[in-house]
Amino acid sequence: MLCLLALLSLMTPARAQQELVSDPEVYEKAFFQKQCKVAEFGADYISRIDINNDGLMDAVTNRGALTCDGHKSTTCNDDGCPYNFYVQVKEGGYLLIATATIYGYDFIQRFGNMVFVLKMHPRYCERTDSAPCEMTVRVRGTAFVTLSRK
């Protein structure tokens, strides 16, 4: 039960009546360009990858690659930086399915499917050492499914 609560606190699910976003990159950059006098986005601000193995290109944004008014990664902390995970839907547009504060991730193939290995604070693996927790998750449709933790 504690593991489930930790995972739920890590990922914020999208709202049931959420509107589709035409393009996450344009949407998020417009938001920060309104918040900052000068918003700069690093090359790794957005990744376009098929995160749910449906053949459509999805998107992952990394706020750690944002510089707002000369301040790099103001939303990052000891837990990492906020990442937003969007899936593209066949009707057109993208749906935000999760936000996670993590150190980073690897996107690798396991048993024929692409999965994330999320690197995060050790407490998400119920540890007190300094080595990052590595949680392997697969995205099925619009939901994250945890495969393993170490």
C-alpha positions in Angstrom: 0.0 0.0 0.0 2.8 2.4 0.8 4.4 1.7 -2.6 1.1 2.6 -4.3 0.8 5.8 -2.4 4.4 6.8 -3.3 3.8 6.1 -7.0 0.5 8.1 -6.9 2.3 11.0 -5.3 4.9 10.8 -8.1 2.5 10.9 -11.0 -0.4 13.3 -11.3 -3.1 11.7 -13.6 -4.9 13.8 -16.2 -8.4 15.0 -15.5 -11.3 13.1 -17.0 -12.6 16.1 -18.8 -9.3 17.5 -19.9 -9.1 19.3 -23.2 -6.8 18.1 -25.9 -3.7 20.1 -26.7 -2.9 20.6 -30.4 0.9 20.5 -29.7 2.5 20.2 -26.2 5.6 22.0 -27.3 3.7 25.0 -28.6 1.3 24.9 -25.6 4.0 24.8 -22.9 6.4 27.2 -24.6 3.5 29.8 -24.9 2.8 29.3 -21.2 6.4 30.0 -20.1 6.8 32.9 -22.6 3.9 34.5 -20.7 5.4 33.7 -17.3 8.9 34.9 -18.1 10.3 38.0 -19.7 12.8 35.8 -21.5 12.2 32.1 -21.8 14.9 29.9 -23.3 14.4 26.2 -24.0 17.3 23.7 -24.2 17.5 21.1 -26.9 16.3 18.4 -24.5 13.1 20.4 -23.5 10.9 18.1 -25.6 11.3 14.5 -26.8 9.0 13.1 -29.4 8.7 9.4 -28.9 6.0 6.7 -29.0 5.6 6.2 -25.2 2.5 3.9 -25.4 3.6 1.7 -28.3 0.6 2.7 -30.5 2.5 3.9 -33.5 1.7 7.6 -32.8 4.5 10.0 -31.8 3.9 11.2 -28.2 5.8 13.9 -26.3 7.7 14.3 -23.0 8.7 17.8 -21.8 11.5 18.4 -19.3 11.2 21.7 -17.3 14.9 21.2 -16.3 15.8 22.4 -19.8 14.0 25.7 -19.2 15.7 29.0 -18.4 13.4 31.7 -17.2 14.7 35.2 -16.9 18.3 33.9 -16.7 17.4 31.3 -14.0 18.0 27.7 -15.0 15.5 25.1 -13.8 13.7 27.1 -11.1 11.2 24.3 -10.7 13.8 21.6 -10.0 14.6 20.5 -6.5 16.3 17.6 -4.6 13.6 15.3 -6.1 14.6 16.2 -9.6 12.8 18.2 -12.3 9.2 18.1 -13.5 8.5 16.1 -16.6 5.1 16.1 -18.4 4.0 13.0 -20.4 1.6 13.5 -23.3 0.1 10.9 -25.6 -1.2 11.7 -29.0 -4.7 10.5 -29.7 -6.0 9.3 -33.1 -8.7 11.9 -33.0 -6.0 14.6 -33.2 -4.2 16.4 -30.4 -2.4 15.3 -27.3 -3.6 14.4 -23.8 -1.5 15.1 -20.7 -1.4 11.8 -18.8 1.1 12.4 -16.0 3.5 14.8 -14.4 6.5 13.4 -12.5 9.4 15.0 -10.7 12.3 12.8 -11.6 16.1 13.0 -12.2 15.7 11.7 -15.7 14.8 8.6 -17.6 15.9 6.1 -20.2 13.5 4.9 -22.8 14.5 1.3 -23.7 13.0 -1.8 -25.3 12.1 -4.7 -23.0 10.4 -7.8 -24.2 9.3 -6.2 -27.4 7.9 -3.0 -25.9 9.3 0.4 -25.2 9.4 1.2 -21.5 10.7 4.0 -19.3 13.3 3.5 -16.6 12.5 6.5 -14.4 15.4 7.7 -12.2 14.1 9.3 -9.1 14.7 10.0 -5.4 15.5 6.8 -3.4 12.5 7.2 -1.1 10.2 6.1 -4.0 11.9 2.7 -3.6 11.6 2.9 0.2 15.3 3.4 0.6 17.4 6.0 2.5 20.7 5.6 0.6 21.8 8.0 -2.1 21.5 5.8 -5.2 18.6 6.8 -7.4 15.5 4.6 -7.4 15.0 3.1 -10.8 11.3 2.4 -11.6 10.6 0.6 -14.9 7.1 1.6 -16.2 5.2 0.9 -19.4 2.5 3.2 -20.7 -0.7 1.3 -21.7 -3.1 3.6 -23.4 -3.1 6.6 -21.1 -1.9 4.8 -17.9 1.5 4.1 -16.4 2.0 0.5 -15.3 4.9 -0.2 -12.9 6.9 -3.3 -14.0 9.7 -3.1 -11.4 11.6 -1.0 -8.9 15.1 -1.2 -7.6 
